[in-house]
Amino acid sequence: MPAPLPTFDIENELPGLVAGIDEAGRGPWAGPVVAAAVILNRNCTPAGLKDSKKLTPKRRSELASALWKTARIGVGVATVEEIDQINILQATMLAMSRAAANLPVAPATCIVDGKVKPQLPCPAYVVVKGDAKSKSIAAASIVAKVTRDRMMLELARDYPHYGWDSNKGYGARAHRDGLDQFGVTPHHRRSFAPIKNMLYTDSDAGLC
């Protein structure tokens, strides 16, 4: 039996305009982390919204295009440099805050996927596995994922040896092979253990 689709049940319990917030790209070894904030048009919501990971790339792209036409959307990005400076969790929170700030209208409330709440100028609530429960969070997960995937496709054109067009910066075999053969790029997260281990050997540890 298929899992139930997300609903507006959470949104219906909250006052005013409600924005769903989610991110894409916490786990990869390369590239930025991207967040989206989405306020859906209840009278014109694309059918089939759900957790972006449960959609095909084609369907994600179709839904993202429909959302950009019908919903109010803000996107926020935290760079590789920021990830390395403040850690991936804090960089994710920063991207989420930027996404909310980039909405064309201010929401009355935000609902955020996960367990940690970013700094926001309005009341916010965290929802574990929110992209499976809330249409607004599911929409944000789709926009964030499609936006980040397109960014990685652009980076793959400049750095074709790492398979980013398919692995999107995750530690897949093609990515590992590229690192072994061509080394670390400016778009790799140096604070992540696999990259750090390539840059700093045990013999270097005492020099810093």
Short mmCIF file of C-alpha atoms in Angstrom, two decimals:
data_model
loop_
_atom_site.label_atom_id
_atom_site.label_comp_id
_atom_site.label_asym_id
_atom_site.label_seq_id
_atom_site.Cartn_x
_atom_site.Cartn_y
_atom_site.Cartn_z
CA MET A 1 0.00 0.00 0.00
CA PRO A 2 1.55 3.35 -1.03
CA ALA A 3 2.36 5.88 1.67
CA PRO A 4 -0.16 8.72 2.01
CA LEU A 5 0.71 11.96 0.27
CA PRO A 6 1.48 15.11 2.27
CA THR A 7 -1.50 17.26 3.22
CA PHE A 8 -2.33 20.77 4.43
CA ASP A 9 -3.22 19.45 7.90
CA ILE A 10 -0.27 21.15 9.61
CA GLU A 11 -0.75 24.39 7.68
CA ASN A 12 -4.45 24.44 8.56
CA GLU A 13 -3.61 24.60 12.27
CA LEU A 14 -1.53 27.76 11.84
CA PRO A 15 -2.62 31.37 11.23
CA GLY A 16 -1.90 33.48 8.18
CA LEU A 17 0.48 32.68 5.34
CA VAL A 18 2.51 29.56 6.10
CA ALA A 19 5.86 28.87 4.43
CA GLY A 20 7.39 25.42 4.28
CA ILE A 21 11.19 25.27 4.41
CA ASP A 22 13.53 22.43 3.45
CA GLU A 23 17.09 21.97 2.21
CA ALA A 24 19.10 19.93 -0.24
CA GLY A 25 22.78 19.05 -0.11
CA ARG A 26 23.80 18.49 3.49
CA GLY A 27 25.62 15.25 2.74
CA PRO A 28 27.66 15.81 -0.45
CA TRP A 29 31.42 16.29 -0.43
CA ALA A 30 31.22 19.19 -2.88
CA GLY A 31 29.00 22.12 -3.74
CA PRO A 32 26.78 24.45 -1.72
CA VAL A 33 23.84 23.64 0.51
CA VAL A 34 20.57 25.06 -0.83
CA ALA A 35 17.29 25.77 0.96
CA ALA A 36 13.89 26.80 -0.32
CA ALA A 37 10.92 28.45 1.38
CA VAL A 38 7.56 27.99 -0.32
CA ILE A 39 4.14 29.52 0.30
CA LEU A 40 1.69 27.49 -1.75
CA ASN A 41 -1.36 28.86 -3.52
CA ARG A 42 -4.06 26.67 -2.00
CA ASN A 43 -6.28 27.31 -5.05
CA CYS A 44 -3.61 26.23 -7.52
CA THR A 45 -1.35 23.61 -6.00
CA PRO A 46 0.39 21.13 -8.34
CA ALA A 47 -0.79 17.57 -7.85
CA GLY A 48 1.61 14.90 -6.63
CA LEU A 49 3.76 16.93 -4.22
CA LYS A 50 5.85 14.69 -1.98
CA ASP A 51 9.36 14.19 -0.63
CA SER A 52 11.69 15.08 -3.50
CA LYS A 53 13.74 11.91 -2.92
CA LYS A 54 10.69 9.84 -3.87
CA LEU A 55 10.28 11.53 -7.25
CA THR A 56 12.11 10.90 -10.50
CA PRO A 57 14.36 13.73 -11.75
CA LYS A 58 11.91 14.38 -14.58
CA ARG A 59 8.92 14.63 -12.24
CA ARG A 60 10.86 16.81 -9.79
CA SER A 61 11.71 19.19 -12.61
CA GLU A 62 8.10 19.31 -13.79
CA LEU A 63 6.80 20.04 -10.32
CA ALA A 64 9.47 22.68 -9.69
CA SER A 65 8.49 24.47 -12.89
CA ALA A 66 4.82 24.37 -11.87
CA LEU A 67 5.67 25.67 -8.39
CA TRP A 68 7.64 28.63 -9.74
CA LYS A 69 4.52 29.61 -11.71
CA THR A 70 1.99 29.23 -8.91
CA ALA A 71 3.68 29.59 -5.51
CA ARG A 72 5.67 32.25 -3.69
CA ILE A 73 9.24 31.03 -3.41
CA GLY A 74 12.48 32.10 -1.79
CA VAL A 75 15.80 30.32 -2.27
CA GLY A 76 18.83 30.57 -0.01
CA VAL A 77 22.35 29.27 -0.52
CA ALA A 78 25.29 28.73 1.82
CA THR A 79 28.61 28.41 0.04
CA VAL A 80 31.34 25.84 0.45
CA GLU A 81 33.42 28.48 2.22
CA GLU A 82 30.61 29.08 4.71
CA ILE A 83 30.14 25.35 5.24
CA ASP A 84 33.84 25.02 6.10
CA GLN A 85 33.80 28.08 8.36
CA ILE A 86 30.70 27.41 10.45
CA ASN A 87 29.98 23.68 9.84
CA ILE A 88 27.29 22.07 7.72
CA LEU A 89 24.48 22.30 10.29
CA GLN A 90 24.93 26.02 10.83
CA ALA A 91 25.38 26.59 7.10
CA THR A 92 22.09 24.77 6.50
CA MET A 93 20.36 27.01 9.05
CA LEU A 94 21.88 30.03 7.31
CA ALA A 95 20.59 28.89 3.91
CA MET A 96 17.13 28.37 5.40
CA SER A 97 17.13 31.86 6.93
CA ARG A 98 18.16 33.32 3.58
CA ALA A 99 15.43 31.38 1.79
CA ALA A 100 12.78 32.79 4.11
CA ALA A 101 14.21 36.30 3.73
CA ASN A 102 14.04 35.96 -0.07
CA LEU A 103 10.32 35.21 -0.12
CA PRO A 104 8.41 37.92 -2.01
CA VAL A 105 6.00 38.27 0.94
CA ALA A 106 6.60 37.74 4.64
CA PRO A 107 5.00 34.59 6.05
CA ALA A 108 3.12 34.64 9.33
CA THR A 109 4.59 31.25 10.28
CA CYS A 110 7.23 28.86 8.95
CA ILE A 111 7.30 25.10 9.23
CA VAL A 112 10.75 23.59 8.86
CA ASP A 113 11.75 20.05 7.97
CA GLY A 114 13.94 18.36 10.57
CA LYS A 115 14.75 18.83 14.26
CA VAL A 116 16.61 22.16 14.32
CA LYS A 117 15.02 25.57 13.84
CA PRO A 118 16.84 28.34 11.95
CA GLN A 119 16.73 31.97 13.01
CA LEU A 120 13.62 33.47 11.44
CA PRO A 121 11.72 36.75 11.94
CA CYS A 122 8.43 34.90 12.47
CA PRO A 123 7.23 31.98 14.61
CA ALA A 124 8.56 28.67 13.32
CA TYR A 125 7.97 25.01 14.06
CA VAL A 126 10.11 22.00 13.20
CA VAL A 127 8.50 18.90 11.73
CA VAL A 128 10.45 15.64 11.63
CA LYS A 129 10.03 14.06 8.19
CA GLY A 130 8.03 17.12 7.28
CA ASP A 131 8.44 16.55 3.55
CA ALA A 132 6.29 13.42 3.97
CA LYS A 133 3.63 15.24 6.01
CA SER A 134 3.27 18.81 4.76
CA LYS A 135 2.57 19.91 1.18
CA SER A 136 4.45 23.16 1.80
CA ILE A 137 7.58 21.40 3.06
CA ALA A 138 7.36 18.84 0.24
CA ALA A 139 7.22 21.72 -2.25
CA ALA A 140 10.27 23.31 -0.62
CA SER A 141 12.16 20.01 -0.80
CA ILE A 142 11.46 19.82 -4.54
CA VAL A 143 12.52 23.39 -5.28
CA ALA A 144 15.69 23.07 -3.18
CA LYS A 145 16.67 19.76 -4.77
CA VAL A 146 16.06 20.88 -8.36
CA THR A 147 17.87 24.18 -7.77
CA ARG A 148 20.92 22.51 -6.27
CA ASP A 149 21.03 19.77 -8.92
CA ARG A 150 21.12 22.43 -11.62
CA MET A 151 23.95 24.20 -9.83
CA MET A 152 25.92 20.96 -9.73
CA LEU A 153 25.30 20.41 -13.44
CA GLU A 154 26.83 23.83 -14.09
CA LEU A 155 29.85 22.97 -11.93
CA ALA A 156 30.20 19.64 -13.74
CA ARG A 157 30.76 21.49 -17.01
CA ASP A 158 33.80 23.23 -15.52
CA TYR A 159 34.97 20.17 -13.56
CA PRO A 160 34.01 17.17 -15.70
CA HIS A 161 36.16 14.56 -13.96
CA TYR A 162 34.10 14.02 -10.81
CA GLY A 163 30.75 12.82 -12.13
CA TRP A 164 28.85 15.69 -10.53
CA ASP A 165 26.32 15.60 -13.35
CA SER A 166 25.10 12.28 -11.94
CA ASN A 167 26.27 12.09 -8.30
CA LYS A 168 25.66 15.80 -7.51
CA GLY A 169 28.73 15.91 -5.27
CA TYR A 170 28.01 12.84 -3.16
CA GLY A 171 30.81 10.34 -2.54
CA ALA A 172 30.04 8.01 -5.43
CA ARG A 173 32.71 5.90 -7.13
CA ALA A 174 33.18 8.33 -10.04
CA HIS A 175 33.65 11.17 -7.55
CA ARG A 176 36.21 9.22 -5.53
CA ASP A 177 38.07 8.24 -8.69
CA GLY A 178 38.15 11.87 -9.80
CA LEU A 179 39.58 12.94 -6.45
CA ASP A 180 42.27 10.25 -6.65
CA GLN A 181 43.25 11.27 -10.17
CA PHE A 182 42.70 15.03 -10.27
CA GLY A 183 42.70 16.14 -6.64
CA VAL A 184 40.57 18.58 -4.69
CA THR A 185 38.78 21.51 -6.36
CA PRO A 186 37.72 24.88 -4.86
CA HIS A 187 34.19 23.46 -4.68
CA HIS A 188 35.06 20.61 -2.30
CA ARG A 189 34.14 20.88 1.37
CA ARG A 190 37.48 20.82 3.12
CA SER A 191 35.88 20.35 6.53
CA PHE A 192 34.40 17.00 5.45
CA ALA A 193 36.52 14.05 6.53
CA PRO A 194 37.11 12.45 3.08
CA ILE A 195 38.41 15.75 1.68
CA LYS A 196 40.30 16.73 4.84
CA ASN A 197 42.03 13.36 4.85
CA MET A 198 43.27 13.96 1.31
CA LEU A 199 44.64 17.38 2.17
CA TYR A 200 46.20 16.72 5.57
CA THR A 201 48.23 13.59 6.19
CA ASP A 202 49.24 12.36 9.62
CA SER A 203 52.73 13.77 9.08
CA ASP A 204 51.28 17.24 8.55
CA ALA A 205 49.14 17.19 11.68
CA GLY A 206 51.86 18.49 13.98
CA LEU A 207 52.75 21.42 11.74
CA CYS A 208 49.59 23.47 12.31
#
